[in-house]
XYZ file of C-alpha atoms in Angstrom:
597
model
C -0.009 0.007 0.006
C 1.002 3.633 -0.301
C 2.499 5.317 2.814
C -0.535 7.521 3.076
C -2.868 4.480 3.102
C -0.868 3.139 6.015
C -1.147 6.485 7.803
C -4.982 6.540 7.458
C -5.231 3.037 8.874
C -3.123 4.138 11.822
C -5.393 7.058 12.471
C -8.312 4.667 12.745
C -6.426 2.280 15.004
C -5.436 5.131 17.254
C -9.034 6.324 17.428
C -8.431 9.687 15.706
C -11.097 9.691 13.029
C -12.228 13.350 12.789
C -10.326 15.722 10.593
C -10.666 19.400 9.653
C -8.848 20.931 6.776
C -8.361 21.985 3.137
C -7.134 19.865 0.307
C -4.355 21.113 -1.959
C -1.949 19.755 -4.563
C 0.730 18.584 -2.124
C -1.723 16.854 0.277
C -4.100 15.429 -2.316
C -2.582 11.880 -1.978
C -3.506 11.916 1.684
C -6.999 12.993 0.810
C -7.230 10.236 -1.719
C -6.287 7.756 1.008
C -9.043 9.186 3.351
C -11.485 8.918 0.509
C -10.578 5.298 -0.231
C -10.689 4.283 3.408
C -14.008 6.051 4.152
C -13.699 6.000 7.897
C -12.132 9.335 8.541
C -14.741 12.053 8.824
C -13.780 15.467 7.400
C -15.046 19.038 7.729
C -13.941 21.401 5.018
C -12.756 24.665 6.704
C -12.668 28.010 4.914
C -9.277 28.990 6.408
C -6.519 26.659 7.467
C -5.931 28.442 10.765
C -9.628 27.875 11.447
C -9.128 24.129 10.859
C -6.527 23.995 13.591
C -8.864 25.721 16.013
C -11.705 23.313 15.049
C -9.418 20.433 15.795
C -8.627 21.953 19.261
C -12.342 22.467 20.047
C -13.015 18.842 19.015
C -10.273 17.531 21.192
C -11.291 19.552 24.247
C -14.901 18.436 24.115
C -14.431 14.918 25.269
C -11.788 12.783 27.015
C -9.737 10.798 24.597
C -10.527 12.920 21.525
C -7.678 13.930 19.236
C -8.630 16.374 16.455
C -6.737 16.311 13.189
C -6.073 19.358 11.047
C -4.796 18.911 7.464
C -3.367 21.373 4.975
C -1.240 21.459 1.858
C 2.348 22.707 1.573
C 3.619 26.151 2.326
C 1.115 28.733 3.630
C -1.245 25.992 4.903
C 1.239 25.015 7.499
C 2.280 28.533 8.444
C -1.440 29.401 8.812
C -1.812 26.614 11.327
C 1.103 27.795 13.563
C -1.320 29.910 15.653
C -3.508 26.840 16.239
C -0.468 24.778 17.231
C 0.653 27.485 19.619
C -2.839 27.758 21.177
C -2.989 23.976 21.664
C 0.504 23.818 23.029
C -0.072 26.631 25.505
C -3.186 24.965 26.913
C -1.827 21.350 26.850
C -4.193 20.203 24.094
C -3.260 17.236 21.788
C -4.064 17.884 18.085
C -2.404 16.265 15.059
C -1.443 18.650 12.207
C -0.630 16.935 8.866
C 0.787 18.995 6.006
C 1.824 18.217 2.477
C 5.264 19.104 1.250
C 7.191 19.484 -1.925
C 9.055 16.423 -3.287
C 12.111 15.403 -1.257
C 14.433 16.170 -4.209
C 13.080 19.731 -4.327
C 13.662 20.581 -0.687
C 16.177 23.349 -0.173
C 15.740 24.419 -3.861
C 13.156 27.165 -3.272
C 10.420 25.039 -4.884
C 6.855 26.358 -5.007
C 5.331 26.404 -1.520
C 8.254 24.480 -0.094
C 8.912 25.805 3.399
C 10.658 24.171 6.338
C 7.473 23.905 8.310
C 8.980 21.447 10.735
C 11.530 24.008 11.932
C 8.874 26.746 12.100
C 6.517 24.554 14.144
C 9.158 22.984 16.477
C 8.837 25.606 19.328
C 5.047 25.159 19.626
C 4.764 21.335 19.195
C 5.957 18.207 21.025
C 7.263 16.929 17.700
C 7.493 18.485 14.284
C 8.949 16.227 11.558
C 9.278 16.133 7.853
C 9.247 12.459 6.809
C 11.912 11.887 4.135
C 11.416 8.150 3.602
C 8.109 6.392 3.046
C 9.088 3.486 5.292
C 9.330 5.783 8.246
C 5.657 6.971 8.034
C 4.144 4.256 10.310
C 6.773 4.778 13.035
C 6.457 8.539 12.903
C 2.701 8.386 13.313
C 3.017 5.869 16.115
C 5.480 8.036 17.941
C 3.265 11.120 17.351
C 0.284 9.558 19.152
C 2.560 8.444 22.070
C 3.944 11.987 22.482
C 0.551 13.653 22.249
C -0.779 11.537 25.069
C 2.329 11.246 27.277
C 3.289 13.664 30.003
C 1.947 17.183 29.460
C -0.341 16.705 26.361
C 0.252 18.791 23.289
C 0.210 19.043 19.494
C 2.461 17.427 16.925
C 3.033 18.159 13.206
C 3.827 15.566 10.597
C 5.048 16.962 7.214
C 4.709 14.585 4.244
C 6.466 15.321 0.916
C 4.180 14.397 -1.907
C 6.458 11.650 -3.336
C 6.755 10.102 0.173
C 3.020 10.013 0.451
C 2.654 7.976 -2.785
C 5.543 5.502 -2.310
C 4.404 1.988 -1.723
C 5.508 0.293 1.452
C 4.848 -3.047 3.171
C 2.553 -2.574 6.129
C 0.237 -4.836 8.125
C -2.178 -2.911 10.288
C -3.012 -6.064 12.293
C 0.501 -5.970 13.627
C 0.369 -2.326 14.617
C 0.005 -1.536 18.328
C -0.151 1.930 19.891
C 2.882 2.695 22.030
C 2.483 2.794 25.762
C 1.726 6.213 27.278
C 4.125 7.437 30.021
C 2.475 9.246 32.968
C 4.390 9.717 36.209
C 2.505 8.962 39.397
C 3.058 10.273 42.926
C 4.161 7.818 45.637
C 2.090 7.080 48.698
C 4.722 8.892 50.836
C 4.399 12.042 48.703
C 0.637 12.009 48.960
C 0.765 11.398 52.737
C 2.926 14.506 52.908
C 0.291 16.493 51.118
C -2.394 15.451 53.570
C -0.096 16.107 56.466
C 0.472 19.710 55.207
C -3.325 20.130 54.800
C -3.901 18.773 58.334
C -1.439 21.225 59.807
C -3.139 24.205 58.200
C -6.079 26.158 59.538
C -7.614 27.366 56.253
C -6.404 25.280 53.324
C -7.858 25.547 49.763
C -7.605 23.323 46.758
C -6.704 24.934 43.418
C -8.097 22.865 40.548
C -6.296 23.257 37.263
C -6.913 22.148 33.709
C -4.711 19.175 34.119
C -7.496 17.534 36.144
C -9.809 17.878 33.149
C -7.079 16.561 30.786
C -6.720 13.564 33.087
C -10.562 13.046 33.060
C -10.490 13.160 36.873
C -13.082 15.861 37.697
C -15.467 13.435 39.404
C -12.754 11.961 41.624
C -11.542 15.469 42.420
C -14.989 16.493 43.627
C -15.122 13.417 45.829
C -11.701 14.351 47.221
C -12.823 17.897 48.001
C -15.945 16.577 49.704
C -14.058 13.933 51.713
C -11.590 16.606 52.949
C -14.387 19.209 53.119
C -12.118 21.905 51.642
C -13.006 24.935 49.592
C -12.089 24.715 45.886
C -10.744 27.460 43.742
C -10.960 26.407 40.066
C -8.604 28.012 37.599
C -10.005 29.360 34.330
C -8.850 26.226 32.599
C -10.276 24.110 35.409
C -13.622 25.861 35.559
C -16.450 23.276 35.665
C -14.416 20.639 37.632
C -16.801 21.441 40.552
C -20.228 23.066 39.881
C -20.515 26.753 40.537
C -23.346 26.182 42.973
C -21.504 23.482 44.928
C -21.094 24.446 48.629
C -17.320 23.972 48.384
C -16.920 26.193 45.278
C -15.006 29.160 46.727
C -14.790 31.287 43.521
C -12.178 31.866 40.908
C -9.015 33.932 41.653
C -7.085 36.374 39.570
C -6.651 39.813 38.129
C -9.307 39.388 35.474
C -11.388 36.219 35.249
C -12.124 36.125 38.973
C -14.814 36.609 41.578
C -14.594 39.098 44.354
C -15.245 36.360 46.880
C -12.707 34.090 45.200
C -9.878 36.596 45.683
C -10.937 37.263 49.275
C -11.130 33.533 50.058
C -7.667 32.925 48.706
C -6.220 35.801 50.639
C -7.815 34.433 53.836
C -6.229 30.995 53.342
C -2.994 29.738 54.850
C -2.252 26.711 52.563
C -2.856 26.248 48.876
C -2.791 22.807 47.137
C -2.483 23.237 43.381
C -3.206 20.222 41.212
C -2.740 20.328 37.403
C -2.360 24.090 37.301
C 0.520 26.338 36.184
C 0.181 29.427 38.444
C -0.620 31.652 35.464
C 0.249 35.279 36.088
C -3.377 36.440 35.568
C -4.385 33.951 38.281
C -1.684 34.884 40.744
C -1.112 38.589 40.052
C 1.745 39.930 42.136
C 3.517 36.931 43.676
C 4.312 38.592 46.901
C 0.592 39.249 47.524
C -0.406 35.734 46.331
C 2.124 33.822 48.350
C 2.515 35.900 51.529
C 1.618 33.916 54.606
C 0.762 30.660 52.735
C 2.324 27.359 52.185
C 2.083 25.793 48.777
C 1.854 22.317 47.265
C 2.177 21.979 43.441
C 1.329 18.732 41.703
C 1.869 18.687 37.952
C 2.722 16.135 35.265
C 5.446 18.261 33.796
C 8.612 18.481 35.872
C 9.660 21.859 34.480
C 6.457 23.391 35.776
C 7.385 22.769 39.404
C 9.090 25.898 40.615
C 8.779 27.682 37.300
C 6.780 30.571 38.771
C 7.642 30.280 42.372
C 9.095 27.584 44.603
C 6.435 25.586 46.392
C 6.940 24.073 49.863
C 6.177 20.700 48.306
C 6.432 19.882 44.678
C 5.320 16.572 43.166
C 5.622 15.396 39.603
C 2.529 13.286 38.905
C -0.345 12.812 36.470
C -3.145 14.856 37.985
C -5.603 11.956 37.788
C -3.248 9.575 39.564
C -2.610 12.179 42.314
C -6.301 12.917 42.793
C -7.175 9.170 43.028
C -4.302 8.502 45.366
C -5.217 11.424 47.598
C -8.820 10.361 47.617
C -7.897 6.812 48.747
C -5.647 8.135 51.588
C -8.265 10.722 52.596
C -10.900 8.079 52.916
C -8.576 6.008 55.039
C -8.048 8.934 57.315
C -11.782 9.805 57.461
C -12.545 6.182 58.475
C -9.930 6.597 61.254
C -11.488 9.808 62.364
C -8.234 11.775 61.798
C -9.372 14.420 59.387
C -9.736 17.972 60.726
C -13.196 19.492 60.822
C -13.253 22.366 58.178
C -16.934 23.343 58.583
C -16.246 26.739 59.976
C -13.767 27.514 57.260
C -16.056 26.388 54.522
C -18.933 28.417 56.020
C -16.657 31.497 56.016
C -15.927 31.160 52.303
C -19.577 30.756 51.542
C -20.442 33.909 53.562
C -18.093 35.798 51.308
C -19.713 34.203 48.292
C -23.065 35.530 49.474
C -21.874 38.989 50.239
C -19.227 39.925 47.629
C -21.016 39.950 44.347
C -21.062 42.152 41.277
C -24.144 43.815 40.000
C -25.669 42.391 36.786
C -29.169 43.825 36.802
C -28.845 46.971 34.677
C -31.520 48.327 32.396
C -29.392 50.802 30.483
C -29.801 51.468 26.801
C -27.430 50.759 25.080
C -27.145 47.558 26.987
C -24.467 47.059 29.643
C -22.646 43.773 29.153
C -23.315 42.628 32.708
C -26.986 42.253 31.860
C -26.217 40.088 28.861
C -24.526 37.463 31.092
C -27.395 37.686 33.600
C -29.871 36.720 30.831
C -27.574 34.053 29.444
C -27.617 32.481 32.893
C -31.398 32.383 32.717
C -31.640 31.250 29.076
C -29.046 28.509 28.928
C -29.095 25.440 31.142
C -26.491 23.530 33.068
C -25.667 21.321 30.098
C -24.541 24.255 28.036
C -20.981 24.219 26.709
C -19.581 27.741 26.522
C -16.747 28.517 24.044
C -14.780 31.737 24.047
C -11.343 33.323 23.698
C -9.713 36.609 24.789
C -11.374 40.000 25.258
C -13.575 41.878 27.657
C -16.369 39.515 26.647
C -14.401 36.552 27.931
C -13.338 38.288 31.101
C -16.763 39.577 31.998
C -18.303 36.237 30.971
C -15.985 34.341 33.327
C -16.837 36.713 36.145
C -20.611 36.448 35.682
C -21.634 33.253 33.845
C -22.089 29.935 35.588
C -20.482 26.564 34.680
C -21.550 23.273 36.171
C -19.578 20.471 34.425
C -16.062 19.793 33.170
C -15.452 20.591 29.535
C -18.371 23.002 29.542
C -16.148 26.072 29.589
C -13.850 25.742 26.587
C -11.578 28.670 26.527
C -8.322 29.635 24.757
C -6.224 30.331 27.896
C -2.602 31.178 27.532
C -2.440 32.161 23.822
C -5.844 33.792 23.467
C -5.847 34.224 19.652
C -8.643 36.413 18.314
C -10.863 34.436 15.895
C -10.483 31.223 17.871
C -14.018 31.186 19.282
C -16.067 30.447 16.091
C -14.015 27.563 14.672
C -13.469 26.105 18.141
C -17.243 26.136 18.693
C -17.801 24.278 15.400
C -15.245 21.650 16.524
C -17.112 21.276 19.826
C -20.406 20.779 17.922
C -18.850 18.137 15.722
C -17.588 16.283 18.840
C -20.904 16.407 20.726
C -23.922 17.298 18.451
C -26.346 16.520 21.337
C -25.076 19.223 23.737
C -26.143 22.910 23.506
C -23.154 24.982 22.515
C -23.046 28.714 23.098
C -20.104 30.812 21.800
C -19.238 34.221 23.214
C -17.358 36.799 21.181
C -16.728 40.466 21.026
C -17.079 42.049 17.623
C -13.389 41.959 16.775
C -12.963 38.208 17.684
C -16.075 37.531 15.650
C -14.698 39.308 12.589
C -11.315 37.533 12.555
C -12.552 34.232 11.117
C -16.113 35.145 10.335
C -16.128 33.147 7.090
C -16.288 29.946 9.154
C -20.045 30.529 9.647
C -20.367 29.043 6.170
C -18.812 25.796 7.443
C -21.544 25.641 10.102
C -24.243 26.229 7.436
C -22.746 23.685 5.042
C -22.216 20.908 7.476
C -25.358 21.573 9.627
C -23.470 22.480 12.824
C -25.997 24.396 14.896
C -24.974 26.519 17.850
C -25.841 29.971 19.370
C -23.158 32.650 18.973
C -23.639 35.531 21.344
C -21.940 38.589 19.795
C -21.538 41.442 22.241
C -20.808 44.421 19.982
C -19.402 47.606 21.397
C -17.646 48.466 18.169
C -14.375 48.704 20.087
C -11.260 46.771 20.895
C -12.586 46.898 24.462
C -9.795 45.138 26.338
C -7.111 47.151 24.544
C -9.024 50.384 25.067
C -9.229 49.674 28.740
C -5.523 48.883 28.871
C -4.755 52.138 27.080
C -6.291 54.082 29.947
C -2.876 53.748 31.640
C -1.360 55.634 28.708
C -4.109 58.254 28.695
C -5.080 57.477 25.096
C -7.854 55.902 23.072
C -5.799 55.166 19.899
C -6.770 52.951 16.930
C -9.151 50.846 18.946
C -12.483 52.160 17.617
C -14.193 49.960 15.084
C -17.229 52.028 14.400
C -18.096 53.855 11.187
C -21.180 54.830 9.235
C -22.040 51.931 7.024
C -23.425 53.313 3.773
C -25.161 50.019 3.076
C -26.662 49.526 6.540
C -27.624 52.823 8.234
C -29.493 50.677 10.827
C -26.145 49.895 12.417
C -26.089 53.488 13.656
C -22.367 54.048 13.544
C -21.359 50.580 14.847
C -19.885 49.682 11.456
C -20.114 46.105 10.224
C -23.537 44.700 9.670
C -23.018 41.377 11.301
C -26.625 40.331 10.720
C -26.246 40.709 6.907
C -22.920 38.970 6.874
C -24.205 36.012 8.960
C -27.235 35.748 6.670
C -25.042 35.973 3.580
C -22.984 33.037 4.860
C -26.053 30.883 5.211
C -26.818 31.382 8.954
C -29.512 33.141 10.984
C -28.973 36.308 13.011
C -30.912 38.484 15.456
C -29.953 41.992 16.639
C -30.858 43.202 20.166
C -30.805 46.774 21.375
C -32.710 46.672 24.655
C -32.137 44.533 27.690
C -35.737 43.501 27.932
C -35.548 41.822 24.486
C -32.608 39.550 25.426
C -34.667 36.663 26.876
C -36.891 36.616 23.772
C -33.923 36.728 21.445
C -32.180 33.839 23.127
C -35.389 31.819 22.926
C -35.858 32.661 19.286
C -32.195 31.763 18.591
C -32.710 28.247 20.067
C -35.844 27.815 17.987
C -34.109 28.981 14.723
C -31.170 26.737 15.475
C -33.417 23.704 15.994
C -35.432 24.421 12.830
C -32.583 25.213 10.372
C -29.673 23.323 11.948
C -27.245 26.246 11.333
C -25.398 28.614 13.628
C -27.525 31.441 14.943
C -25.937 34.804 15.858
C -27.391 36.986 18.568
C -25.803 40.343 18.204
C -26.289 42.531 21.231
C -25.582 46.283 20.829
C -23.659 47.313 23.892
C -22.789 50.689 25.288
C -19.490 51.736 23.644
C -17.450 51.925 26.840
C -17.705 49.666 29.864
C -14.699 49.095 32.096
C -14.783 45.578 33.407
C -13.536 44.667 36.940
C -9.735 44.161 36.630
C -6.445 44.613 38.529
C -3.016 45.505 37.387
C -0.955 44.382 40.342
C -2.122 42.118 43.164
C -5.367 40.215 43.694
C -5.944 42.479 46.696
C -6.297 45.551 44.487
C -8.974 44.861 41.855
C -10.591 47.942 40.394
C -14.407 47.678 40.508
C -15.469 50.242 37.951
C -19.225 49.587 38.088
C -21.765 49.638 40.832
C -21.535 46.563 43.124
C -24.431 44.464 44.124
C -26.026 45.535 47.424
C -28.901 43.070 47.540
C -30.438 40.051 45.821
C -32.210 42.148 43.175
C -28.800 43.407 41.928
C -27.514 39.872 41.189
C -30.602 37.753 40.572
C -28.873 34.873 38.824
C -26.069 34.461 41.415
C -25.565 30.758 42.465
C -26.070 31.721 46.077
C -28.662 34.215 47.306
C -26.948 37.462 47.998
C -26.816 38.648 51.575
C -27.655 42.351 51.631
C -24.769 44.521 52.682
C -24.528 48.161 53.662
C -21.089 48.752 52.195
C -19.110 47.146 49.406
C -16.983 44.993 51.715
C -13.844 43.598 50.163
C -14.081 45.910 47.110
């Protein structure tokens, strides 16, 4: 068989059967192998970068998934570098396959012949141009081992067109996936963690995205409940424990955080981080974050331990193995009656959760963004999968939306590329067509890869895309306040074809409709509930993406800090009673002053 026929058989054997991409001259042999095999599903993207984000969304939607993105030689590979960077930064395995000029033409400046392996090397676990057809099976086998071993991440395999078509001897029945290496904590190390917890008065658990990658959220919740400890999920770990769980103590950080989350962390004296990386927008100023606290850091990647600050106890371990081991030991101690009673400490965290809330119930016209998230909480249920990337929309959404299950907040974390949301949402829909998917974008993120709406229309991939439009680069505008400028961040203009946009510029409704989708524009807060209901009905009827564009006030400064988590700027009115935050997961306790602001 041809080398590409062997490669496609290996994809099936490894369980990677969903691809996103664009054919082209140098990758057509691989497409011919997929066509002949028939078992590899494929979604035709409109942009190759979007294909890589679709693959990431697909991977992140379910444990064990590995999305594949495919492109031809030259610019297809360079277009996918952003997707590889995003996947690498957030520890997401995706397989990128590119075509390449013939081996004899390499280093001869042939058409679309670029050294993509060297370009991709810094943002992949492996990037290799295969120069001999006989090496194809082994390279694919190693790629899957690397993607799944240690800290997960993407790989790139570059296949010259002549290598793809060369015949090799290959028997798929003799092929076996390589074993996956995952370090595990010892019993002694885990006993030391519990001893440190036992010696603390106010310990908290920080739940990172590594727990989701390890498919260990359920065991983690049991661990938290056995120890009766408050939980601080990171942005990548959001959903590991439901927002309304009595141990959910709030998210911490400079941006995507809760007021009560920051205050609870600051009141703690021991922090046990599992599968997290102490991201700077979680910690803020390290002297504030670490002062007066002892730290445990458990992570699968050895170089993560001590990278940001030195913990009191560092353990290299798969997050799932560590969680299960800690749970077993905690149950032993509980049976022996040797676990400390943390009821008062848990109650203290929940008191803050009830008192320190942000106001969402605004009736302003144009609409304030906080009201949008309030109505989203009402309109979309606990099974909703939210998908989003960078921007004020993501930051405010993380502060005010509610997530109840792992893999139901799918967010580009470290890289945060604009344009990621739409293709990632399409990948999530492909992975789980039964779950409601709601994407959240600002207008600039929405415009970056807007053409991918046509993919949703063509392949019948329905989801709701909430577009909060302030016609501004809102996050950059807010950052420019420190420079006393508002420079090249305004996106509004008078649209000669759509005067109804009233200076907000692009007519997203017309664009969405032109790409085969449905769209609704909302200008008043009282119309949001009806618009979301209509969007769900249109999505069900037509099986296409439905855009709900909400016209926001041009300028809203979202709660944010520039230094420590003890100095968050609250630009808007804070909630002072239950009516100010009607969709909070815990009834608000009326306060007379904004305590903890």
